[in-house]
Coordinates of C-alpha atoms and ligand atoms in Angstrom, one line a residue:
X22 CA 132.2 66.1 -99.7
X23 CA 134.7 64.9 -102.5
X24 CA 133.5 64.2 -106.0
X25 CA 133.9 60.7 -105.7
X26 CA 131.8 60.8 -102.3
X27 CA 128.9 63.0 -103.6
X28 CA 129.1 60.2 -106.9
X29 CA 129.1 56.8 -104.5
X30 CA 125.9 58.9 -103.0
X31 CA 124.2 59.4 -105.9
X32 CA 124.8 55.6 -107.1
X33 CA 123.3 54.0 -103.5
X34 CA 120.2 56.3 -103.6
X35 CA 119.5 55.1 -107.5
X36 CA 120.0 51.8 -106.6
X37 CA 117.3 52.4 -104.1
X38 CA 114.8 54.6 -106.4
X39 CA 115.0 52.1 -109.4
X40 CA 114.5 49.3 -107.0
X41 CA 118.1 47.2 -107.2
X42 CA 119.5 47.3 -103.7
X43 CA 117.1 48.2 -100.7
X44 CA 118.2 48.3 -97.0
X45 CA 117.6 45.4 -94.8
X46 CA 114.5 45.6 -92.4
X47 CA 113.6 49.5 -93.5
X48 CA 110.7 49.7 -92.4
X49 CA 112.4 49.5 -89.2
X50 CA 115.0 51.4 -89.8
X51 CA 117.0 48.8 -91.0
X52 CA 119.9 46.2 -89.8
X53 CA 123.3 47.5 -90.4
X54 CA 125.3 46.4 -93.3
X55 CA 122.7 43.7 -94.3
X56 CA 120.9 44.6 -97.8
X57 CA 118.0 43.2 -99.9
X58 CA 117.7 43.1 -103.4
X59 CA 114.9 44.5 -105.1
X60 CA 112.8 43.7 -108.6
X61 CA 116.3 44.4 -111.0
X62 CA 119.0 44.1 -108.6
X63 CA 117.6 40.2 -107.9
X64 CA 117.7 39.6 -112.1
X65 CA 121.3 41.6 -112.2
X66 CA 122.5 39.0 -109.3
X67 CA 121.4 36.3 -111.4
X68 CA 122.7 37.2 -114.6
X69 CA 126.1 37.5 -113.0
X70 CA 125.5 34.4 -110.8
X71 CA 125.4 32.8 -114.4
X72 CA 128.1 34.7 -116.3
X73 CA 130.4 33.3 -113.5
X74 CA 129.0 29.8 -113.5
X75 CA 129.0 29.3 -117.1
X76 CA 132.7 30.3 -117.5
X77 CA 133.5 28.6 -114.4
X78 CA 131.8 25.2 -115.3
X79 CA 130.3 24.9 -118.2
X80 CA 133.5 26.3 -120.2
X81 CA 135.6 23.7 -118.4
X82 CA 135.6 20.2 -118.7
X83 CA 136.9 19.6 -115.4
X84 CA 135.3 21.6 -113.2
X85 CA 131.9 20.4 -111.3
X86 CA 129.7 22.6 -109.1
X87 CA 128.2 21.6 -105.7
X88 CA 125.8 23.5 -103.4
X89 CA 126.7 22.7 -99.8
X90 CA 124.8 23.4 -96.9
X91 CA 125.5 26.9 -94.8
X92 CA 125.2 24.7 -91.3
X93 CA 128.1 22.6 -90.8
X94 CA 129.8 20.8 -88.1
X95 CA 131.6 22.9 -85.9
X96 CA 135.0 21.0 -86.1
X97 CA 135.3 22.1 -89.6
X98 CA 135.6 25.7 -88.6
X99 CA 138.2 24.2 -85.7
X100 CA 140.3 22.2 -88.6
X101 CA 140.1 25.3 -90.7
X102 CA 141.8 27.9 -88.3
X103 CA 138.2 30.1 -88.3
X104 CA 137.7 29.1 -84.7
X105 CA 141.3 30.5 -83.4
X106 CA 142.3 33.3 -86.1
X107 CA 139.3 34.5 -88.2
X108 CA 138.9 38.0 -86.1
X109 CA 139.3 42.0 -86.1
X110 CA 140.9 43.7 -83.9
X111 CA 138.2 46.4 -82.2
X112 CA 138.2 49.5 -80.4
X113 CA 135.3 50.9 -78.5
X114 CA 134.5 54.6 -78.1
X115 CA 133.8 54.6 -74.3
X116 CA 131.4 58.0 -74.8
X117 CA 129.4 57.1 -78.1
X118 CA 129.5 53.1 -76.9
X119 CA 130.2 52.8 -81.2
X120 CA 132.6 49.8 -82.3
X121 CA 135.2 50.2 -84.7
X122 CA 137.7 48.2 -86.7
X123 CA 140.9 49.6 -85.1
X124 CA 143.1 49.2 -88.2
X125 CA 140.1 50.7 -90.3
X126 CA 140.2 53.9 -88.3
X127 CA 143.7 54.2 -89.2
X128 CA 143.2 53.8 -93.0
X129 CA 140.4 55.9 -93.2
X130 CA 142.4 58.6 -91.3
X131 CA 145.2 58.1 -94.3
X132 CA 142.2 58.5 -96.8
X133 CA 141.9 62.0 -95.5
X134 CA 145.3 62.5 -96.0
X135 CA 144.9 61.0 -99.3
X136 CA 142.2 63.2 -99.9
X137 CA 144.1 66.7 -99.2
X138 CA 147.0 65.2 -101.5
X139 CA 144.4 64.6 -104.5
X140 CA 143.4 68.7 -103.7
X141 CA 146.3 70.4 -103.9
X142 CA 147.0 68.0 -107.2
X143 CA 143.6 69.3 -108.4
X144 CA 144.5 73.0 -107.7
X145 CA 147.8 72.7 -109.5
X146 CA 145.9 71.3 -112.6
X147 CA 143.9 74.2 -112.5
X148 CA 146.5 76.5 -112.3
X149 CA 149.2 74.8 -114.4
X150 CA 146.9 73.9 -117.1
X151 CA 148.6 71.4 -120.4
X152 CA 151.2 72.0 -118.8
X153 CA 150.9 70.4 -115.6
X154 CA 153.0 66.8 -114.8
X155 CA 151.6 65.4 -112.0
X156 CA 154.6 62.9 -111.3
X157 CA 156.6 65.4 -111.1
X158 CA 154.5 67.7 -108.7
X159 CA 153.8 64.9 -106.5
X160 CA 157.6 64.2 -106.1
X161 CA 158.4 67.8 -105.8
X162 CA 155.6 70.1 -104.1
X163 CA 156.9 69.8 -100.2
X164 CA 153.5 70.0 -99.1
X165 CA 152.4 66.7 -100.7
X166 CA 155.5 65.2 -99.4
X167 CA 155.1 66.0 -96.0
X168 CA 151.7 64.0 -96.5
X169 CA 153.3 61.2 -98.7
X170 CA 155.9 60.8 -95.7
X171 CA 153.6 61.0 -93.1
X172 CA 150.8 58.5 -95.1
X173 CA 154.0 56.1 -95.6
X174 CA 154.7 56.3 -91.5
X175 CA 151.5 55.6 -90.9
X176 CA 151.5 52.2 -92.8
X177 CA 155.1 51.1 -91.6
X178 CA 153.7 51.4 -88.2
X179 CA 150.4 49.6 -88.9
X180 CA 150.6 47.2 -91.0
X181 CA 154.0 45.4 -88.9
X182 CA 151.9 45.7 -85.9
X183 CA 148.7 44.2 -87.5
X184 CA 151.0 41.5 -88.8
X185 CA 152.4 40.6 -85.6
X186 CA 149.2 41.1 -83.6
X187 CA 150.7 44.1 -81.6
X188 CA 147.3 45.8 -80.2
X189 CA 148.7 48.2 -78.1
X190 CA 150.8 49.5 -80.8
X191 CA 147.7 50.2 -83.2
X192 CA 145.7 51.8 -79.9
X193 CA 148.8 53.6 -79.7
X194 CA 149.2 54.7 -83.1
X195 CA 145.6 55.8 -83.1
X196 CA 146.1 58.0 -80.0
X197 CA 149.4 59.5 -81.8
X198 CA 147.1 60.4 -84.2
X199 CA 144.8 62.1 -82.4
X200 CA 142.1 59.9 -84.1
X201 CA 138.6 61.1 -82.7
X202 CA 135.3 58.8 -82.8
X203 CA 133.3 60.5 -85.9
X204 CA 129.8 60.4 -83.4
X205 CA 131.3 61.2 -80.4
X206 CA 133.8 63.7 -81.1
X207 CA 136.1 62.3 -78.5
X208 CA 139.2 60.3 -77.9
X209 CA 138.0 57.7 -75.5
X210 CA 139.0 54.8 -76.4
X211 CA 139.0 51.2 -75.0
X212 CA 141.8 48.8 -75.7
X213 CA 142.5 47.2 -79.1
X214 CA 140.3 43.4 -78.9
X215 CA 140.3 40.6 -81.0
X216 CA 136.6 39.6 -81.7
X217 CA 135.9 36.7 -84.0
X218 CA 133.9 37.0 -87.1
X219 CA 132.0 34.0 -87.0
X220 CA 128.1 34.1 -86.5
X221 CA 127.0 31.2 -83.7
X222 CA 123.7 29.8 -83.3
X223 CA 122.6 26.4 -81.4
X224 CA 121.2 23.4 -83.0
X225 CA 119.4 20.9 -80.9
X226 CA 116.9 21.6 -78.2
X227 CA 118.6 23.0 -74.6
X228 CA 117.7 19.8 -73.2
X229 CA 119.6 17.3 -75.4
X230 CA 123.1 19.6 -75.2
X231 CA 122.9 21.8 -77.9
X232 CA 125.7 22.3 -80.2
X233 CA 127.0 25.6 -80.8
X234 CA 127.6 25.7 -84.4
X235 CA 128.4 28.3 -87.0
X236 CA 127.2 30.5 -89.9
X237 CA 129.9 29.5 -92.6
X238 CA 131.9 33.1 -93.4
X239 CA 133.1 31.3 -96.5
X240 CA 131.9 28.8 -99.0
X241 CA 135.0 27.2 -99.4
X242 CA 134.8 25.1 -96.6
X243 CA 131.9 22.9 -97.8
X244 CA 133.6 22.2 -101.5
X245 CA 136.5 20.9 -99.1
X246 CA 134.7 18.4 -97.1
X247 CA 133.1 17.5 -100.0
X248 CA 136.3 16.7 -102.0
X249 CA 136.2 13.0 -101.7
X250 CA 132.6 12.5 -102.3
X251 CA 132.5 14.6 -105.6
X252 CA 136.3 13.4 -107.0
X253 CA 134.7 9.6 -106.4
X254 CA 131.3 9.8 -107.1
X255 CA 132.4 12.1 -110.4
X256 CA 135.8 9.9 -111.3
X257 CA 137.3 12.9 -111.4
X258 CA 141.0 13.7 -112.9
X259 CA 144.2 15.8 -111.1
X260 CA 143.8 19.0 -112.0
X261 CA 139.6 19.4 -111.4
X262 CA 138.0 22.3 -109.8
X263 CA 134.5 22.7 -107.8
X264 CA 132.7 25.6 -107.9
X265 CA 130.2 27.1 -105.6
X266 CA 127.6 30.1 -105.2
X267 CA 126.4 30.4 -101.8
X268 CA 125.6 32.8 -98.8
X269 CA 128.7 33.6 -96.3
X270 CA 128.1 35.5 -92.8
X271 CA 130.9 37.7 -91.1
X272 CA 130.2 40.0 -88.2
X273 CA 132.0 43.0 -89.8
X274 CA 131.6 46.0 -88.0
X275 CA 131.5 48.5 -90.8
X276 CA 130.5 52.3 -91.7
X277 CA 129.1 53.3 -94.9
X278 CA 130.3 51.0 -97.6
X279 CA 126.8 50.3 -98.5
X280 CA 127.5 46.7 -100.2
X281 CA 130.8 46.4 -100.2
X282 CA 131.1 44.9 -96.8
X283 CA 128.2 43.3 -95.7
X284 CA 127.5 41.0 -92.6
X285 CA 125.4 38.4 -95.0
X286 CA 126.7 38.1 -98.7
X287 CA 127.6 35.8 -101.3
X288 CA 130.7 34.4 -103.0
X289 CA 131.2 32.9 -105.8
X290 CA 134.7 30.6 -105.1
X291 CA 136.4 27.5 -106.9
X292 CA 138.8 25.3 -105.5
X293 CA 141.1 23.8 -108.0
X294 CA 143.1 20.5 -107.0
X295 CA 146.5 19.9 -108.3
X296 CA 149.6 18.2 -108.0
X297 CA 151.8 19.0 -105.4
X298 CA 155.0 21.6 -106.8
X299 CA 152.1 22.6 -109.7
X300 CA 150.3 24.9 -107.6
X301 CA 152.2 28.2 -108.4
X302 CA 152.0 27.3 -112.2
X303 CA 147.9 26.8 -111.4
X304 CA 147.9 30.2 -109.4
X305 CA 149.6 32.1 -112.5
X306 CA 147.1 29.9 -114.8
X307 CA 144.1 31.1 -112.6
X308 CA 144.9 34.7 -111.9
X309 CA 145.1 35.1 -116.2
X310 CA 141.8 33.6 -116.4
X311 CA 140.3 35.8 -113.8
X312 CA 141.3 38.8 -115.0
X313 CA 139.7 37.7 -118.3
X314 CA 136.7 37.3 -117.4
X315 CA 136.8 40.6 -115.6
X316 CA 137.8 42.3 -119.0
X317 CA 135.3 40.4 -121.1
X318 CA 132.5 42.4 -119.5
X319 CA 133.7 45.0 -121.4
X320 CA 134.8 47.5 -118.2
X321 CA 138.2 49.5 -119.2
X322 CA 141.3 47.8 -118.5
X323 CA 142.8 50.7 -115.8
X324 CA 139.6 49.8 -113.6
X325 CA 141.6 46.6 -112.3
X326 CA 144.8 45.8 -110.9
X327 CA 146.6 43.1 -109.4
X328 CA 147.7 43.6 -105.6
X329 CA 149.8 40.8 -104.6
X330 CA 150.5 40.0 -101.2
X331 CA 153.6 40.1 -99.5
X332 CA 152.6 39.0 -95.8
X333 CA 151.0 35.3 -96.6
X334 CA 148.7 33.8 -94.5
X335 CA 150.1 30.9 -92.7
X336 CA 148.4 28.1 -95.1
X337 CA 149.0 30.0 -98.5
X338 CA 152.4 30.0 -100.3
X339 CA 151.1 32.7 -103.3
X340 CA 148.2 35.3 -102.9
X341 CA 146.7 37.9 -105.0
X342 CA 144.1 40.4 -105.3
X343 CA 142.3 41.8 -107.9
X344 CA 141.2 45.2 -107.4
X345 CA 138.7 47.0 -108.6
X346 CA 138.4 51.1 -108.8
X347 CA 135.3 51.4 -107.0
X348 CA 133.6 55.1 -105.8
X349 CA 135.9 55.0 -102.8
X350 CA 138.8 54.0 -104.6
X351 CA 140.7 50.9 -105.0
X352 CA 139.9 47.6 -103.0
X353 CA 139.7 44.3 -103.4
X354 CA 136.8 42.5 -105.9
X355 CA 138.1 39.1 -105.8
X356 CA 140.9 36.8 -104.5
X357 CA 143.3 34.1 -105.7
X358 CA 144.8 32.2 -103.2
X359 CA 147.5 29.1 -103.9
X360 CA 146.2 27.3 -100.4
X361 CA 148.7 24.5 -100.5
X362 CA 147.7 21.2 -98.9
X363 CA 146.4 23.1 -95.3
X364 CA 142.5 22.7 -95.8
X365 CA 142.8 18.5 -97.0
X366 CA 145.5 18.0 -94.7
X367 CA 143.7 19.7 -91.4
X368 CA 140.6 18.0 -92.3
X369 CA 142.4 14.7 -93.2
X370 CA 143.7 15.4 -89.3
X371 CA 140.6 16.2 -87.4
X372 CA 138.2 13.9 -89.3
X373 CA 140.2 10.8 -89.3
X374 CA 139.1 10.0 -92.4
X375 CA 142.0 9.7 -95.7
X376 CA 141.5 12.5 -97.9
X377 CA 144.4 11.6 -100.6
X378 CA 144.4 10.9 -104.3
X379 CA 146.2 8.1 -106.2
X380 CA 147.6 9.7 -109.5
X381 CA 147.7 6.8 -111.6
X382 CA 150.5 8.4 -114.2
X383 CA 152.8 9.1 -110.8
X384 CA 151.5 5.7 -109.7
X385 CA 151.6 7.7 -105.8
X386 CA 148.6 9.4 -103.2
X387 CA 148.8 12.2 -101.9
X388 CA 146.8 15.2 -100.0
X389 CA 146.3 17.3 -103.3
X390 CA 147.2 21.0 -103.0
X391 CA 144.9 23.9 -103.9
X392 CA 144.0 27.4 -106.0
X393 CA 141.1 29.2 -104.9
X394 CA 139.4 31.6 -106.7
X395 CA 137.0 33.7 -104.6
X396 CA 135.2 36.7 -105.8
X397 CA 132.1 38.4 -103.7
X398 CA 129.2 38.7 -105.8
X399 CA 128.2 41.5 -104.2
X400 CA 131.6 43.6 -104.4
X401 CA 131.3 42.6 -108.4
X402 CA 127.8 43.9 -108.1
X403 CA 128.7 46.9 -107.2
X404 CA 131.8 47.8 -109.5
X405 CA 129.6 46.8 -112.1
X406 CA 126.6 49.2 -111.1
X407 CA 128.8 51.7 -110.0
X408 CA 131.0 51.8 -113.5
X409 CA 127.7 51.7 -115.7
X410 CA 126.3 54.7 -113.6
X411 CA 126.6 57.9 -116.1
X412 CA 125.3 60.9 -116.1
X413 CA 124.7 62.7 -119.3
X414 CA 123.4 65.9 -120.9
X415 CA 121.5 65.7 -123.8
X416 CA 121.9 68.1 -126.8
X417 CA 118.6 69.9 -125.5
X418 CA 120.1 70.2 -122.1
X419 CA 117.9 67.7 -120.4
X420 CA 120.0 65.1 -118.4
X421 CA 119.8 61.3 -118.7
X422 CA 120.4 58.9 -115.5
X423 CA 121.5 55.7 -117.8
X424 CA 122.7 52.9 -116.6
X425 CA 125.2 51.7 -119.1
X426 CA 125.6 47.6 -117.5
X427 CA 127.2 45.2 -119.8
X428 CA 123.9 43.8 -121.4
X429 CA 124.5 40.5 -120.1
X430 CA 123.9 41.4 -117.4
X431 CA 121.3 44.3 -117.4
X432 CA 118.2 43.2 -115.4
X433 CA 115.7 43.3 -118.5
X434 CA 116.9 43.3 -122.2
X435 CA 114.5 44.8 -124.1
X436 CA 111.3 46.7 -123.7
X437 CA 108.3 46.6 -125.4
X438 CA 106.4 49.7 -125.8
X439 CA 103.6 50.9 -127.7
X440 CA 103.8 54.5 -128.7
X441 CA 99.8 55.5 -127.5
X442 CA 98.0 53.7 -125.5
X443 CA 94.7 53.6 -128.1
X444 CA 94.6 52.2 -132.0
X445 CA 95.0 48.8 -131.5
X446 CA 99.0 50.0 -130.7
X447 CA 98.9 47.9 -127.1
X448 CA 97.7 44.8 -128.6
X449 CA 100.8 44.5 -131.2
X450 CA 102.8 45.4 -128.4
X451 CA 101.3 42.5 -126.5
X452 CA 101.6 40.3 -129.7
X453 CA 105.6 40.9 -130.2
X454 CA 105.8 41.0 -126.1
X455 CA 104.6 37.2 -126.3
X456 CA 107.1 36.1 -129.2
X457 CA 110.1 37.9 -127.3
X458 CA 109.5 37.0 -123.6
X459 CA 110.5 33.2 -123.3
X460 CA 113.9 34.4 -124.5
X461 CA 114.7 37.5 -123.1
X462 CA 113.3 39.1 -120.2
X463 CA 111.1 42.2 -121.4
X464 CA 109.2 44.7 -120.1
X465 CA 105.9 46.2 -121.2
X466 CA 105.2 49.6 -120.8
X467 CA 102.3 52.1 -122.2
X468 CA 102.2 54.5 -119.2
X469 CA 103.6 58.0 -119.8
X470 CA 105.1 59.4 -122.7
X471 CA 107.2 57.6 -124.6
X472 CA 110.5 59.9 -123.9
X473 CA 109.9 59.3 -120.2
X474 CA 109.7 55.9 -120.9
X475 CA 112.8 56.0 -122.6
X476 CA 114.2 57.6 -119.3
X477 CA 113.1 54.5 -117.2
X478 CA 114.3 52.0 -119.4
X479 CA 117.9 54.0 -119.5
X480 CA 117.8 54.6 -115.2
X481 CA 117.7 50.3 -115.5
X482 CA 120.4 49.9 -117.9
X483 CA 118.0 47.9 -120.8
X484 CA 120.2 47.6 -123.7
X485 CA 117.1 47.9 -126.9
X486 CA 113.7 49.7 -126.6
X487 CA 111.1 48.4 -129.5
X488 CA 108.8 51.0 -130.3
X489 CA 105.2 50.5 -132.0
X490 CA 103.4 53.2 -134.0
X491 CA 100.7 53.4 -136.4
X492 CA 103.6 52.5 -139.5
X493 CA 104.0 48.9 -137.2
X494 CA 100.3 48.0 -137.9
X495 CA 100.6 48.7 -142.0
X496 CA 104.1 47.0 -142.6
X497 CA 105.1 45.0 -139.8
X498 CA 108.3 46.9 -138.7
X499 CA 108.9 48.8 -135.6
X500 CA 111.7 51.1 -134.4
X501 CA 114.6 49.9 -131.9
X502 CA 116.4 52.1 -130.2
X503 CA 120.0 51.3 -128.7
X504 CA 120.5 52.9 -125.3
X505 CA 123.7 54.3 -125.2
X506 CA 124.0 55.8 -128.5
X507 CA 120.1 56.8 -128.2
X508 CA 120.0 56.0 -132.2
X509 CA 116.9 54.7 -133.9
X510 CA 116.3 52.1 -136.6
X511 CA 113.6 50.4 -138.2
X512 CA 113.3 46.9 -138.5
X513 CA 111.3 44.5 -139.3
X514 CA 109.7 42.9 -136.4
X515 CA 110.9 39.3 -137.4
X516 CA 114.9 40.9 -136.6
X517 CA 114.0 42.2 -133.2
X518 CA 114.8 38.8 -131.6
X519 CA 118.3 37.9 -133.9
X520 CA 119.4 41.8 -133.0
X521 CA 119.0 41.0 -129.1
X522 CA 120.6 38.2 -129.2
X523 CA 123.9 39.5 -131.2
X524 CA 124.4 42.2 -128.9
X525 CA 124.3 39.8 -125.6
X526 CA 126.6 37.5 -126.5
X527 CA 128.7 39.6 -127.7
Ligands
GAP9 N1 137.7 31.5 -99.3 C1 138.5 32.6 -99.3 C2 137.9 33.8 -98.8 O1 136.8 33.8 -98.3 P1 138.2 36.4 -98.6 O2 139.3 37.3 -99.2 O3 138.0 36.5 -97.2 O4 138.6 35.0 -99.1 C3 136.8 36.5 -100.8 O5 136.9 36.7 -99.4 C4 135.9 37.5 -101.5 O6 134.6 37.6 -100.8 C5 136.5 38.9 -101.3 O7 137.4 39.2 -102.4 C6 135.2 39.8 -101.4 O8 134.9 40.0 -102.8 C7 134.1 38.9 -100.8 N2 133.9 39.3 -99.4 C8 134.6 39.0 -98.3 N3 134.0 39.6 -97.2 C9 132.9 40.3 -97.7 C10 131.9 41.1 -97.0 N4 131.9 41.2 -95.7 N5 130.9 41.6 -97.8 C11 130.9 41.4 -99.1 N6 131.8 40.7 -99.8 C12 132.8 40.1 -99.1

């Protein structure tokens, strides 16, 4: 198992232990790829639920919010292109009966390559010490060639063939490859399928004709059919935005990415409306903000990168990712897409209804065209919790779990704790507990000693621990001590509150 493996486990069982991610239905051994959260990762979520929103809305004039419903009438996934071309193409292992994403065995198959190229550049670091350039290995040493080469095969077959829908090319290349199913062991394989990612249900009862309608796989969708009501009803200007957190269903059939790709999740997305030959100045506009936002949760700046796309979807005329550096490498965290009119105009078409704008200073309507942000708040979840995992050794050789989360967005933001459990100590504790919860949320502890307590606090990321000892009762201050840097102070208990609040909004 590679570093980065044995670290992605680590991070998934302590999100399980300190009671932030749980799987779904354990109890019965659980439904794949569908995830609860537990007592801190439900206050995490919601801290960066509101990070988002207040950046995204409040921070902007013209942007509104709206929380559509998930059911939705089916047309609008017809008008939207989900009903003919939101689908994966699958393979089946005939002997383990397992499902896969074909063009997902494939890239995982290049992660092994991947993964002997990063061990011989390991080895050579090793042996080559200061010395050691690793452009210059990589571009010299014939064994990593012969991988880079064959890694850069691999994609020119796969990615033209996943552009241009050629299944039996990818069940070809994965046959070349020699590609086995990781339960079965064996290389019998089905043809490559399409299967659509949209979750049905029926509404109605069976005797009235029920409708088969759909579990939305983006949010997106219900800020568009809500465009007129919320630009009328809210007399809004060209250039506004809408912004929306809400749940979003895809039938992904997926293999250990814990919740990175999940069959029920939730997106945080904003749909900007702008003048038609403005979009691609909105989409440079809007790609600068996002990445800001990213950066001002204080993560390093070589954690992100852009990945823009060259094969555009057939409504978009700009698209980029930003990625993130997650446990198993790069991948995407968020898009921005420049949509163009599509969504207005196909819903314009299949509702009958005129979806247009007059711009009073052009003195002419038209269909307004479209930037989308759209960032998972799971994915950002995740690169948040996996980045702030760290652990350390302590100068008395103990080791320290600590969560190191932007405080923000840490689940809890200070705790309260009395030093013993006896000499009045608790009831102080209580006291300065009451005068600091209605702002912040805190946590009370007296159980254990107080280093283990520490420890706790640390495993959940809490930025400030406020200690009270028998020197609290005579003059009124306590100590505070700053997780990362472990350091102590003594303050007087009327600072606590001012202290806390400087170092969140920071
Ligand atoms: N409205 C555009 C849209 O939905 P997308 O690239 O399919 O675009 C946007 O999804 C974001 O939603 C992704 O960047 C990712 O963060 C998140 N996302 C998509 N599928 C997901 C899944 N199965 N599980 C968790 N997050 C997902």
């Amino acid at each position: 198992m590679s570093n980065n493996e044995e670290k992605f486990k680590k991070i998934i069982s302590h999100a399980k232990e300190y009671g932030f991610v749980f799987q779904s239905s354990e109890i019965y051994d659980g439904l794949s790829a569908v995830y609860d959260y537990g007592q801190n990762g439900v206050e995490m979520k919601n801290n960066i639920k509101e990070y988002w929103w207040k950046s995204m809305v409040q921070y902007h004039e013209n942007i509104v919010g709206v929380d559509s419903a998930i059911f939705m009438h089916p047309t609008i996934w017809k008008a939207s292109g989900h009903v003919d071309a939101f689908s994966d193409p699958m393979i089946d292992n005939k002997d383990s009966k397992k499902r896969y994403r074909a063009d997902v065995l494939v890239e995982d198959f290049i992660a092994k390559i991947e993964g002997k190229i990063q061990k011989e550049i390991t080895k050579a670091r090793k042996r080559f010490g200061e010395s050691f350039d690793e452009n210059q290995f990589k571009t010299t040493n014939p064994r990593v060639l012969a991988n880079v080469n064959k890694i850069e095969d691999i994609k020119n077959r796969l990615y033209p063939a996943m552009d241009s829908d050629n299944l039996e090319d990818i069940k070809l290349l994965i046959e070349e490859l020699g590609i086995a199913c990781p339960i079965s062991g064996s290389k019998n394989w089905t043809d490559v399928r399409q299967f659509n990612l949209m979750f049905s249900t029926q509404m109605g009862s069976l005797s009235e004709d029920a409708n088969q309608i759909f579990l939305r796989p983006e949010t997106a969708q219900g800020i568009f059919v809500n465009y007129l009501n919320i630009q009328k009803s809210g007399r809004m200007k060209i250039p506004f935005g809408i912004a929306q957190i809400g749940k979003a269903f895809r039938n992904e059939i997926v293999a250990r990415q814990f919740i990175f790709r999940m069959k029920e999740f939730e997106q945080m997305e904003m749909q900007f409306f702008v003048r038609p030959g403005e979009e691609l100045k909105w989409f440079e506009y809007w790609k600068n903000e996002r990445i800001k936002w990213h950066l001002s949760l204080g993560i390093p700046e070589e954690k992100y990168r852009f990945h823009d796309h060259e094969k555009l979807a057939h409504y978009a005329n700009a698209a980029s990712d930003i990625e993130f550096d997650f446990p198993m490498g790069f991948k995407e965290l968020e898009g921005i897409h420049s949509r163009t009119d599509f969504d207005l105009a196909a819903h314009q078409k299949f509702s009958g209804k005129k979806i247009q704008y007059f711009d009073p200073e052009l003195n002419q309507s038209y269909v307004p065209f479209v930037v989308e942000t759209s960032i998972g708040l799971d994915r950002t979840f995740l690169a948040l919790f996996s980045h702030s995992y760290n652990e350390e050794v302590l100068e008395d050789g103990s080791m320290r779990v600590v969560m190191k989360l932007p405080p923000i967005i840490a689940p809890y933001k200070v705790a309260v704790l009395p030093l013993v459990k006896k000499d009045n100590l608790p009831e102080k504790a209580r006291e300065i507990m009451d005068s600091l919860k209605y702002n912040y949320m805190c946590q009370y502890d007296e159980k254990d000693a107080i280093g283990r307590r520490y420890r706790r606090q640390d495993a959940i990321g809490t930025p400030y621990c406020i200690t009270i000892d028998h020197q609290t009762l005579e003059d009124n201050t306590v100590t505070i001590r700053e997780r990362d840097s472990m350091k102590q102070e003594r303050i007087a208990i009327g600072k606590i509150s001012g202290i806390i609040a400087e170092r969140i909004n920071d």
